[in-house]
Tab-separated table of C-alpha atoms in Angstrom:
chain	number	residue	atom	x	y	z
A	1	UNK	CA	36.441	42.429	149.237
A	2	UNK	CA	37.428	44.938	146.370
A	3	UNK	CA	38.089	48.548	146.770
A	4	UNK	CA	34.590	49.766	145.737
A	5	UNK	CA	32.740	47.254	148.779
A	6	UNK	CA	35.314	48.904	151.193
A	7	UNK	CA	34.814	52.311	149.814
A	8	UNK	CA	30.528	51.380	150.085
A	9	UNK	CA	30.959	50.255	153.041
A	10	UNK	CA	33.442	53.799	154.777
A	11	UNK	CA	30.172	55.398	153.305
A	12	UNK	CA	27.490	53.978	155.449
A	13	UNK	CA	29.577	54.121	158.513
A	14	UNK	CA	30.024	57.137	157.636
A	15	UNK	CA	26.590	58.026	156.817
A	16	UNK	CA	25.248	56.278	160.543
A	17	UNK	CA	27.629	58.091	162.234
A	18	UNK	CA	25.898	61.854	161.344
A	19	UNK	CA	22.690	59.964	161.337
A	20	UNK	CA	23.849	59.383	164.907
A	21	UNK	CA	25.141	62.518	165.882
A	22	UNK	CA	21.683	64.228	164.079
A	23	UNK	CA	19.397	61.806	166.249
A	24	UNK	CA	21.549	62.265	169.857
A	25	UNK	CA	20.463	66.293	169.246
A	26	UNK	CA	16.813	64.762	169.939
A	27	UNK	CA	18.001	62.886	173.451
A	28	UNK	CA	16.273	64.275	176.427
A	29	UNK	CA	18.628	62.427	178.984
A	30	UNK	CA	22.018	61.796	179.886
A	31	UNK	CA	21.662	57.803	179.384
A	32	UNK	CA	20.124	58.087	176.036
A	33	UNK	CA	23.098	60.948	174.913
A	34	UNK	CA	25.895	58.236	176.417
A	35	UNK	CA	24.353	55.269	174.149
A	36	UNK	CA	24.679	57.494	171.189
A	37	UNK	CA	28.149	59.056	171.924
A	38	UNK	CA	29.339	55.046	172.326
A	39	UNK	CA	27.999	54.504	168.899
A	40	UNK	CA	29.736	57.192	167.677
A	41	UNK	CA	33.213	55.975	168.853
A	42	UNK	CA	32.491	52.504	167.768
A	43	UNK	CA	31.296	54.213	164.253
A	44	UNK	CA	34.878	55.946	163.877
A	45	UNK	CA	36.336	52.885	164.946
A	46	UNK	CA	35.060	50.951	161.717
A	47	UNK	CA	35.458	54.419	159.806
A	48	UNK	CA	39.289	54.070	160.965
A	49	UNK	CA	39.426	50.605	159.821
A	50	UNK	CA	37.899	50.768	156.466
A	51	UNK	CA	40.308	54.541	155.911
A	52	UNK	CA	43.252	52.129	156.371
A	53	UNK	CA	42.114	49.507	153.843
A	54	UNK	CA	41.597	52.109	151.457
A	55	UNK	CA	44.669	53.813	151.982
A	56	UNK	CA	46.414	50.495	151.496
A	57	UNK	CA	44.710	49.587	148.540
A	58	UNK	CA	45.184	52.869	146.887
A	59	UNK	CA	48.952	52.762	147.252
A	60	UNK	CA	49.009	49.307	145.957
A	61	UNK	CA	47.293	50.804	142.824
A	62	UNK	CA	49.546	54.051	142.698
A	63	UNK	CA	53.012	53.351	143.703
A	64	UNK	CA	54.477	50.449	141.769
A	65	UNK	CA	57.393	50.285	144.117
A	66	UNK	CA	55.148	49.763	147.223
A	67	UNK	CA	56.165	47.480	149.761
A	68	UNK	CA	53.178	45.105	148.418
A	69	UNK	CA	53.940	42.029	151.268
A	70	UNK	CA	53.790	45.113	153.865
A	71	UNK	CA	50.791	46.860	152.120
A	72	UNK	CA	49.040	43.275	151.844
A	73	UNK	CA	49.459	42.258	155.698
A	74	UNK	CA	47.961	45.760	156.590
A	75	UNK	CA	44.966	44.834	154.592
A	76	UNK	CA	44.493	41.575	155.368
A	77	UNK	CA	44.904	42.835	159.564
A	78	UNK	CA	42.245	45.783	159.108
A	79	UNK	CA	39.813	43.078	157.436
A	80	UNK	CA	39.928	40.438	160.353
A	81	UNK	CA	39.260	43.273	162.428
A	82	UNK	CA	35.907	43.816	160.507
A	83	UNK	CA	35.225	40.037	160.596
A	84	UNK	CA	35.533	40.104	164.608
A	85	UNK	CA	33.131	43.103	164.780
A	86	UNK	CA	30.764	40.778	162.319
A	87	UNK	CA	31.295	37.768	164.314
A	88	UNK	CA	30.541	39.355	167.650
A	89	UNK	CA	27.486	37.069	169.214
A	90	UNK	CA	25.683	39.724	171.116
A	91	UNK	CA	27.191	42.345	168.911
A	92	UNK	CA	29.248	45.473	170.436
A	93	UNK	CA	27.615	46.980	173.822
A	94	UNK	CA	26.256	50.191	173.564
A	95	UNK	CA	25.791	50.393	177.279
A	96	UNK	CA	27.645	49.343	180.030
A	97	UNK	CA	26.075	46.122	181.189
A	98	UNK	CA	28.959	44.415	183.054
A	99	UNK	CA	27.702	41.074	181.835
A	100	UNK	CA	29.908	39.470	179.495
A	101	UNK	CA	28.434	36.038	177.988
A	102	UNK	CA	30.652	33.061	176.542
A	103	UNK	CA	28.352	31.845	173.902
A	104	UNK	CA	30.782	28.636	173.327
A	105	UNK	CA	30.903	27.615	176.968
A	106	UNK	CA	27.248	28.067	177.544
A	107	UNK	CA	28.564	30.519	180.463
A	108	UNK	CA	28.301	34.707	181.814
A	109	UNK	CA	30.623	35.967	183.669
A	110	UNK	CA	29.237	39.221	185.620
A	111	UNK	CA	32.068	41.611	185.730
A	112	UNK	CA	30.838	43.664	189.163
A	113	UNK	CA	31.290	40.322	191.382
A	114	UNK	CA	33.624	38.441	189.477
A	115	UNK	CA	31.422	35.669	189.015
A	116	UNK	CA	30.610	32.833	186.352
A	117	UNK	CA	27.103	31.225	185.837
A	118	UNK	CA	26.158	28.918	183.906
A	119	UNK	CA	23.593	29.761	181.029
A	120	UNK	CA	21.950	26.182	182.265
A	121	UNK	CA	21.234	27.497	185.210
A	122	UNK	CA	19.521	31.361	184.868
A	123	UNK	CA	19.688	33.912	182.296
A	124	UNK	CA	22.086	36.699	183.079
A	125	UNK	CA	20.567	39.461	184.866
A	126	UNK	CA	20.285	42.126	181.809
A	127	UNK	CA	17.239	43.742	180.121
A	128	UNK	CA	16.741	45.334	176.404
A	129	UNK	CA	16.247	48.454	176.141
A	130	UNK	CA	13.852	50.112	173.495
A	131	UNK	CA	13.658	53.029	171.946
A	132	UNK	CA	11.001	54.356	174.149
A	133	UNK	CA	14.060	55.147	176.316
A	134	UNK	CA	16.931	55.736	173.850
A	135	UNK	CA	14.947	58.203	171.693
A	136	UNK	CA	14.926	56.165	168.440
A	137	UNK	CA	18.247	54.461	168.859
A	138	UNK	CA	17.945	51.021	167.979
A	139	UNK	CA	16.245	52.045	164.923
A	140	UNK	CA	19.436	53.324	163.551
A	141	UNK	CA	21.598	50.423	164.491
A	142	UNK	CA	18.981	47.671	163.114
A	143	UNK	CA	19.767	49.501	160.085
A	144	UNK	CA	23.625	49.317	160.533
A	145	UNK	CA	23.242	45.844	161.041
A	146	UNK	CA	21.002	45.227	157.945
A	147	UNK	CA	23.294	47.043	155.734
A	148	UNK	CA	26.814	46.743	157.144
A	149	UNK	CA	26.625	42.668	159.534
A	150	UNK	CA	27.856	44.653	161.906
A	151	UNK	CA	25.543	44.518	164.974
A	152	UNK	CA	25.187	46.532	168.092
A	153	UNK	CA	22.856	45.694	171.219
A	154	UNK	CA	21.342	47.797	174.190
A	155	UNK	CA	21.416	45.168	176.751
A	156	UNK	CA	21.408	46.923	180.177
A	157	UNK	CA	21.047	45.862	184.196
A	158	UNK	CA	20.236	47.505	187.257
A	159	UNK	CA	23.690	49.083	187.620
A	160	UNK	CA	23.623	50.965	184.798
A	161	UNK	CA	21.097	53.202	185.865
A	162	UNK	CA	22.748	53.938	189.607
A	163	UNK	CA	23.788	57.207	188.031
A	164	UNK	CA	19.919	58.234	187.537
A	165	UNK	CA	18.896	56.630	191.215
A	166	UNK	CA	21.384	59.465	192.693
A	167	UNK	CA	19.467	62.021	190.610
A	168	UNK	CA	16.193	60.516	192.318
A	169	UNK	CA	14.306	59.508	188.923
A	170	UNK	CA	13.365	56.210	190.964
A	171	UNK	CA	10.147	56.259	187.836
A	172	UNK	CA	12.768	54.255	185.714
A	173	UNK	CA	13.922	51.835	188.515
A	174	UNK	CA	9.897	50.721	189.596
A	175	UNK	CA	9.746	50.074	185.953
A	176	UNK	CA	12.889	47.829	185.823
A	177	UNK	CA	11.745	45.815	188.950
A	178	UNK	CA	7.833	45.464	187.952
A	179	UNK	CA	6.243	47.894	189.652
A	180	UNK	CA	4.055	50.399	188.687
């Protein structure tokens, strides 16, 4: 990718990431505020990685007694590491699910029991959530994913609301189990 995609592509993360931090000041709840915060770390993640590209490609360009085999390898190790956050099935978890699925095996393993199931079998117990509860959430990382291929999901379960159960909003949990 040449320096002006990488430099394009620091600027939307960029961009997302006060979009993100702009949108969480709307959040009227601790689990919506903890889905945005993730996204923010995973933002400066990719910020991180595409700084390092940059860096590396502007020394290439400025110093003509670089260490170009050195310079090269830290390029080409920051770029896989945007391919695996491209190539991520489910994309990166913005809430703690505990479910992790092997798409090649056809298997989930669920990470609270220690457990693997086969996909054959039953779907793994997780649910998506919407923006009704994330206060306009997956709007902003739909667009991510439509600008950047990099993809981020709100997959939840049961266990991820135990916090709120303490706390004795029980509305959310009848909702989860099909009760009204």
């Amino acid at each position: 990718m040449p320096d002006f995609e990488y430099l394009n592509l620091y600027a939307k993360f960029a961009g997302f990431r006060i979009l993100a931090l702009a949108n969480r000041l709307s959040c009227d709840d601790e689990f919506s505020r903890r889905a945005h915060d993730k996204l923010v770390v995973e933002l400066d993640e990719l910020i991180r990685v595409t700084r390092r590209i940059l860096a590396a490609e502007h020394t290439l360009a400025s110093d003509p007694d670089a260490n170009r085999e050195d310079l090269g390898e830290t390029i080409w190790c920051a770029e896989q590491e945007l391919t695996c956050y491209q190539e991520a099935c489910d994309g990166i978890d913005l809430i703690d699910n505990h479910i992790f699925i092997d798409w090649e095996t056809k298997e989930w393993h669920d990470l609270r029991t220690g457990h693997w199931y086969s996909l054959h079998d039953f779907d793994p117990p997780r649910i998506k959530v919407g923006d009704d509860r994330l206060n306009g959430l997956c709007k902003i990382i739909a667009d991510i994913a439509a600008e950047t291929g990099i993809r981020f999901n709100t997959y939840a379960n049961k266990s991820s609301f135990a916090h709120e159960e303490q706390d004795g909003d029980s509305e959310w949990h009848e909702d989860l189990h099909g009760h009204d």
